Amino acid sequence: MSRSHWVWPAGSSTRGDPLIVDRAVYRKGIRHECGDLSDDLAAIRASEGSDFLWIGLKDPTDAEFADVDQELGLHPLAVEDAVSGRQRVKVEGYGSTIFAALKTLAYVEETSDIETGEIMIFVGDGFVVTVRRGDVAPLTPVRRILEASPERLAEQGPDGVLHAVLDAVVDTYLEIDLEVAADLDEIEESVFGSNDTAHSGAIYRLKREVLEFRRAAAPLTPAVAWLSSAEGPIESGELQLRFRDVGDHLLRVTDHIETYDRLLGDIFNAHLAQISIQQNNDMRKISAWVAMAAVPTMVAGVYGMNFEDMPELHWSFGYPLVVALMALACIFLYRAFRRSGWL
């Protein structure tokens, strides 16, 4: 690899680069422009302080990520996960390097859908590499918040970046939690209100979004618990407490998700039961009207057979009598069906 590939002129920007979103060296928590990657990384590791290098990538290919991997010496399995994407949510240790794969979510107000993206994070000796896939939840705001607190960056180093990213992701989960709860209230009201205006498709779609939400949040719970424990890779007691706070928020979200899933299942079953009851009511009404129509049809059919020996044909009141009989039969059936609740 050509070392000049990694040399940036002073004041240059990477905002338009589709691969490298941003990178910088943080010395005592203060951002500095990144020069030669190898030299910067060697100087950081020689300083034995909390200085570190942060590289932000977006949708890298194998060849593009190979440049970063060659300089940092990342574990091949973690690199494979970062390049291929579509990984399960996890936080794992590869020697002195922590690798985290997170699902980023965004709520779409117009459609009530939840969009999904990915963030992979490598945290090692003097470096942080973030790999973002998709356009959901960019990390620029997280970087800016950290840069506004150089004391925090200087004290916590790369582990503090991992905490900030996790905290931002879980905060997004909390916001989506509120949106899903509001959608669930609307569906519940439409099903159990005076008029059932819900549609099975809307209930199923929300249930599917809740399942997507669960896939992102539930596997992260044990991972955050590991980061906050004394047996985990985080040495700072203060950071362990901060990770524990993230874990508490995450547990609240996962508890709500389980509740939403059960409620949606109950609501869907209740909705199907209401549909079945409505169909039965409709069938009873149809059967009642068919029964009322059958009596005059039968009488009219008898007198429409053109027999000559029917005595009623020669009565003066034969026709009005038969019509009155049919009308009375229909009235009797109507009142009977009304009393029974069929009409």
Coordinates of C-alpha atoms in Angstrom, one line a residue:
M1 CA 0.0 0.0 0.0
S2 CA 1.2 3.5 -0.8
R3 CA 1.7 5.5 2.4
S4 CA 0.9 8.7 0.5
H5 CA -2.7 7.3 0.2
W6 CA -3.1 8.1 3.9
V7 CA -1.6 11.6 3.9
W8 CA -4.0 14.5 4.0
P9 CA -3.2 18.1 3.4
A10 CA -3.8 20.4 6.4
G11 CA -7.4 21.5 6.5
S12 CA -8.7 19.0 4.0
S13 CA -12.2 17.6 4.3
T14 CA -13.6 14.1 3.7
R15 CA -17.2 15.0 3.7
G16 CA -17.7 14.2 0.0
D17 CA -15.7 10.9 0.1
P18 CA -18.1 7.9 -0.2
L19 CA -15.7 5.7 1.8
I20 CA -13.9 7.8 4.5
V21 CA -16.5 9.9 6.3
D22 CA -14.1 11.4 8.7
R23 CA -10.8 10.7 10.5
A24 CA -8.7 12.6 13.1
V25 CA -6.2 12.2 15.8
Y26 CA -7.3 13.1 19.3
R27 CA -4.5 14.2 21.6
K28 CA -5.5 15.0 25.1
G29 CA -9.1 15.1 23.9
I30 CA -8.4 17.7 21.2
R31 CA -8.9 17.0 17.5
H32 CA -5.9 17.2 15.2
E33 CA -5.7 16.6 11.5
C34 CA -4.5 13.1 10.6
G35 CA -1.3 12.8 8.6
D36 CA 0.4 9.5 7.8
L37 CA -1.6 6.7 9.4
S38 CA 1.4 4.6 10.4
D39 CA 3.4 7.5 11.9
D40 CA 0.4 8.8 13.8
L41 CA -0.5 5.4 15.2
A42 CA 3.1 4.7 16.2
A43 CA 3.3 8.1 18.0
I44 CA 0.0 7.5 19.8
R45 CA 1.1 4.1 21.0
A46 CA 4.5 5.4 22.1
S47 CA 2.8 8.2 24.1
E48 CA 1.2 5.7 26.6
G49 CA -1.6 8.2 27.1
S50 CA -5.3 8.3 26.1
D51 CA -4.5 9.7 22.6
F52 CA -6.2 7.8 19.8
L53 CA -7.0 7.8 16.1
W54 CA -10.6 7.7 15.0
I55 CA -11.4 6.6 11.4
G56 CA -15.0 6.7 10.2
L57 CA -15.9 4.6 7.1
K58 CA -19.2 4.2 5.2
D59 CA -20.0 1.1 3.0
P60 CA -16.4 0.1 2.3
T61 CA -15.6 -2.7 -0.1
D62 CA -13.0 -5.5 0.6
A63 CA -10.3 -3.7 -1.2
E64 CA -11.0 -0.3 0.4
F65 CA -11.1 -1.8 3.9
A66 CA -7.9 -3.7 3.3
D67 CA -5.9 -0.5 3.5
V68 CA -7.2 0.2 7.0
D69 CA -6.8 -3.4 8.0
Q70 CA -3.2 -3.6 6.9
E71 CA -2.2 -0.6 9.1
L72 CA -4.2 -1.6 12.2
G73 CA -3.9 -5.3 12.1
L74 CA -7.5 -6.2 12.8
H75 CA -8.7 -9.7 13.3
P76 CA -9.7 -11.4 10.0
L77 CA -13.1 -12.6 11.3
A78 CA -14.0 -9.2 12.6
V79 CA -12.9 -7.7 9.3
E80 CA -15.0 -10.2 7.4
D81 CA -18.1 -9.2 9.4
A82 CA -17.5 -5.5 8.9
V83 CA -17.1 -5.8 5.1
S84 CA -19.9 -8.3 4.5
G85 CA -22.5 -6.5 6.7
R86 CA -25.8 -7.9 7.7
Q87 CA -24.4 -9.3 11.0
R88 CA -26.2 -10.3 14.1
V89 CA -26.0 -7.8 17.0
K90 CA -23.0 -8.6 19.1
V91 CA -20.0 -7.3 21.1
E92 CA -16.9 -9.6 21.1
G93 CA -13.3 -9.4 22.1
Y94 CA -10.5 -10.3 19.7
G95 CA -7.4 -10.1 21.8
S96 CA -6.9 -6.5 22.8
T97 CA -9.5 -5.3 20.3
I98 CA -13.2 -5.0 20.9
F99 CA -15.6 -5.5 18.0
A100 CA -19.2 -4.4 18.2
A101 CA -21.9 -4.9 15.5
L102 CA -25.0 -2.8 16.2
K103 CA -28.3 -2.2 14.5
T104 CA -29.3 1.4 14.0
L105 CA -32.9 2.2 13.6
A106 CA -35.0 5.2 12.4
Y107 CA -38.7 5.7 12.7
V108 CA -40.5 6.9 9.5
E109 CA -43.4 9.1 10.6
E110 CA -45.3 8.9 7.3
T111 CA -45.5 5.2 7.1
S112 CA -44.9 4.1 10.8
D113 CA -42.1 1.9 9.5
I114 CA -38.7 1.3 11.2
E115 CA -35.7 1.6 8.9
T116 CA -32.6 -0.4 9.7
G117 CA -28.9 0.3 9.3
E118 CA -25.7 -1.1 10.8
I119 CA -22.7 0.2 12.7
M120 CA -19.6 -1.8 13.2
I121 CA -17.0 -0.6 15.7
F122 CA -13.4 -1.6 16.3
V123 CA -11.8 -0.4 19.5
G124 CA -8.2 -1.2 20.0
D125 CA -4.8 0.1 21.3
G126 CA -4.9 3.7 20.2
F127 CA -7.5 3.6 17.6
V128 CA -11.3 3.5 16.9
V129 CA -12.7 2.4 13.5
T130 CA -16.4 2.9 12.9
V131 CA -18.0 1.3 9.8
R132 CA -21.5 2.5 8.9
R133 CA -23.8 0.8 6.5
G134 CA -26.9 2.5 5.2
D135 CA -28.0 6.1 5.8
V136 CA -29.6 5.5 9.2
A137 CA -28.2 7.2 12.3
P138 CA -25.0 9.0 11.1
L139 CA -22.2 9.3 13.7
T140 CA -21.3 12.9 13.0
P141 CA -23.4 14.2 15.9
V142 CA -21.8 11.8 18.3
R143 CA -18.3 12.9 17.2
R144 CA -19.2 16.5 17.6
I145 CA -20.6 16.0 21.1
L146 CA -17.4 14.2 22.1
E147 CA -15.2 16.8 20.6
A148 CA -17.1 19.4 22.6
S149 CA -15.8 17.7 25.8
P150 CA -12.1 17.2 25.4
E151 CA -11.7 16.4 29.1
R152 CA -14.0 13.4 28.7
L153 CA -12.2 12.2 25.6
A154 CA -8.8 12.6 27.2
E155 CA -10.0 10.6 30.3
Q156 CA -11.9 7.8 28.6
G157 CA -10.1 7.4 25.3
P158 CA -11.3 4.9 22.7
D159 CA -13.6 3.1 25.2
G160 CA -15.4 6.4 25.7
V161 CA -16.1 6.5 22.0
L162 CA -17.6 3.0 22.2
H163 CA -19.8 4.1 25.1
A164 CA -20.9 7.3 23.2
V165 CA -21.9 5.3 20.1
L166 CA -23.8 2.7 22.2
D167 CA -25.5 5.4 24.2
A168 CA -26.6 7.2 21.0
V169 CA -28.0 4.0 19.5
V170 CA -29.9 3.1 22.6
D171 CA -31.3 6.6 22.9
T172 CA -32.7 6.2 19.4
Y173 CA -34.3 2.9 20.6
L174 CA -36.0 4.9 23.4
E175 CA -37.4 7.4 20.9
I176 CA -38.7 4.6 18.7
D177 CA -40.2 2.9 21.8
L178 CA -42.4 5.9 22.3
E179 CA -43.5 6.0 18.7
V180 CA -44.3 2.3 18.7
A181 CA -46.3 2.7 21.9
A182 CA -48.3 5.5 20.2
D183 CA -49.0 3.3 17.2
L184 CA -50.1 0.5 19.4
D185 CA -52.5 2.7 21.3
E186 CA -54.1 3.8 18.0
I187 CA -54.5 0.2 16.8
E188 CA -55.9 -0.9 20.2
E189 CA -58.4 2.0 20.1
S190 CA -59.5 1.2 16.6
V191 CA -60.0 -2.5 17.4
F192 CA -61.8 -2.1 20.8
G193 CA -63.6 1.2 20.1
S194 CA -67.2 1.5 19.2
N195 CA -66.5 0.8 15.6
D196 CA -63.8 -1.7 14.6
T197 CA -62.0 0.3 12.0
A198 CA -58.7 -1.6 12.1
H199 CA -57.3 -3.7 9.3
S200 CA -55.5 -7.0 9.8
G201 CA -52.7 -5.7 7.5
A202 CA -52.0 -2.7 9.8
I203 CA -51.8 -4.9 12.9
Y204 CA -49.5 -7.4 11.2
R205 CA -47.3 -4.7 9.8
L206 CA -46.8 -3.2 13.3
K207 CA -46.1 -6.6 14.7
R208 CA -43.4 -7.1 12.0
E209 CA -41.8 -3.8 12.9
V210 CA -41.8 -4.8 16.6
L211 CA -40.0 -8.0 15.7
E212 CA -37.4 -6.0 13.7
F213 CA -37.1 -3.8 16.8
R214 CA -36.5 -6.9 19.0
R215 CA -33.8 -8.2 16.6
A216 CA -31.9 -5.0 17.1
A217 CA -32.3 -4.5 20.9
A218 CA -32.6 -7.9 22.5
P219 CA -29.2 -9.4 21.6
L220 CA -27.5 -6.2 22.7
T221 CA -28.6 -6.6 26.4
P222 CA -26.1 -9.4 27.3
A223 CA -23.3 -7.6 25.4
V224 CA -23.8 -4.3 27.3
A225 CA -24.0 -6.3 30.5
W226 CA -20.5 -7.8 29.7
L227 CA -19.1 -4.4 29.0
S228 CA -20.3 -3.1 32.3
S229 CA -19.1 -6.0 34.4
A230 CA -15.7 -6.4 36.1
E231 CA -15.0 -9.4 33.9
G232 CA -15.4 -7.3 30.8
P233 CA -12.7 -5.5 28.7
I234 CA -13.5 -2.0 30.2
E235 CA -11.0 -1.1 32.9
S236 CA -12.5 2.2 34.0
G237 CA -14.9 1.9 36.8
E238 CA -16.6 5.2 35.7
L239 CA -17.1 3.8 32.2
Q240 CA -18.5 0.5 33.6
L241 CA -21.1 2.6 35.5
R242 CA -21.9 4.4 32.3
F243 CA -22.3 1.2 30.4
R244 CA -24.6 -0.1 33.2
D245 CA -26.8 3.0 32.7
V246 CA -27.0 2.2 29.0
G247 CA -27.9 -1.4 29.9
D248 CA -30.7 -0.2 32.2
H249 CA -32.2 1.9 29.3
L250 CA -31.9 -1.1 27.0
L251 CA -33.6 -3.4 29.5
R252 CA -36.5 -1.0 29.7
V253 CA -36.8 -1.0 25.9
T254 CA -36.6 -4.8 25.6
D255 CA -39.3 -5.2 28.3
H256 CA -41.6 -2.9 26.4
I257 CA -40.9 -4.8 23.2
E258 CA -42.0 -8.1 24.8
T259 CA -45.2 -6.3 26.1
Y260 CA -45.9 -4.9 22.6
D261 CA -45.5 -8.2 21.0
R262 CA -47.9 -10.0 23.4
L263 CA -50.4 -7.1 23.1
L264 CA -50.3 -7.2 19.3
G265 CA -50.9 -10.9 19.4
D266 CA -53.9 -10.5 21.7
I267 CA -55.2 -7.5 19.6
F268 CA -54.8 -9.5 16.4
N269 CA -56.7 -12.5 17.9
A270 CA -59.4 -10.2 19.2
H271 CA -59.7 -8.5 15.8
L272 CA -60.1 -11.9 14.1
A273 CA -62.7 -12.9 16.6
Q274 CA -64.6 -9.7 15.9
I275 CA -64.5 -10.4 12.2
S276 CA -65.8 -13.9 12.8
I277 CA -68.6 -12.6 15.0
Q278 CA -69.5 -10.0 12.4
Q279 CA -69.5 -12.7 9.7
N280 CA -71.8 -14.9 11.8
N281 CA -74.2 -11.9 12.3
D282 CA -74.2 -11.2 8.6
M283 CA -75.0 -14.9 7.9
R284 CA -77.8 -14.9 10.4
K285 CA -79.3 -11.8 8.8
I286 CA -79.0 -13.3 5.3
S287 CA -80.6 -16.6 6.5
A288 CA -83.5 -14.7 8.1
W289 CA -84.3 -12.7 5.0
V290 CA -84.0 -15.9 2.9
A291 CA -86.4 -17.7 5.2
M292 CA -88.9 -14.8 5.0
A293 CA -88.6 -14.9 1.2
A294 CA -89.0 -18.6 1.0
V295 CA -92.6 -18.7 2.4
P296 CA -94.2 -16.5 -0.2
T297 CA -92.1 -18.1 -2.9
M298 CA -93.4 -21.5 -1.9
V299 CA -97.0 -20.4 -1.8
A300 CA -96.7 -18.6 -5.1
G301 CA -95.0 -21.7 -6.6
V302 CA -97.9 -23.9 -5.5
Y303 CA -100.5 -21.7 -7.2
G304 CA -98.3 -21.3 -10.2
M305 CA -98.6 -25.0 -11.1
N306 CA -101.8 -24.4 -13.2
F307 CA -103.9 -27.2 -11.8
E308 CA -107.5 -27.0 -12.7
D309 CA -108.9 -28.7 -9.6
M310 CA -107.7 -26.1 -7.1
P311 CA -110.9 -24.9 -5.3
E312 CA -109.4 -21.5 -4.4
L313 CA -109.2 -20.6 -8.1
H314 CA -113.0 -20.2 -8.1
W315 CA -113.4 -18.3 -4.8
S316 CA -114.1 -14.6 -5.0
F317 CA -111.7 -13.9 -2.1
G318 CA -109.1 -16.6 -3.0
Y319 CA -106.5 -14.3 -4.4
P320 CA -106.6 -11.6 -1.6
L321 CA -106.7 -14.5 1.0
V322 CA -103.5 -16.1 -0.3
V323 CA -101.7 -12.7 -0.5
A324 CA -102.8 -11.9 3.1
L325 CA -101.6 -15.3 4.2
M326 CA -98.2 -14.7 2.7
A327 CA -98.0 -11.2 4.2
L328 CA -98.9 -12.6 7.7
A329 CA -96.3 -15.3 7.4
C330 CA -93.6 -12.8 6.5
I331 CA -94.7 -10.5 9.4
F332 CA -94.6 -13.5 11.8
L333 CA -91.2 -14.6 10.7
Y334 CA -89.8 -11.0 10.9
R335 CA -91.0 -10.6 14.5
A336 CA -89.7 -14.0 15.4
F337 CA -86.2 -13.2 14.0
R338 CA -86.2 -9.8 15.6
R339 CA -86.9 -11.4 19.0
S340 CA -84.2 -13.9 18.5
G341 CA -81.6 -11.2 17.6
W342 CA -81.1 -12.5 14.0
L343 CA -82.3 -9.1 12.6

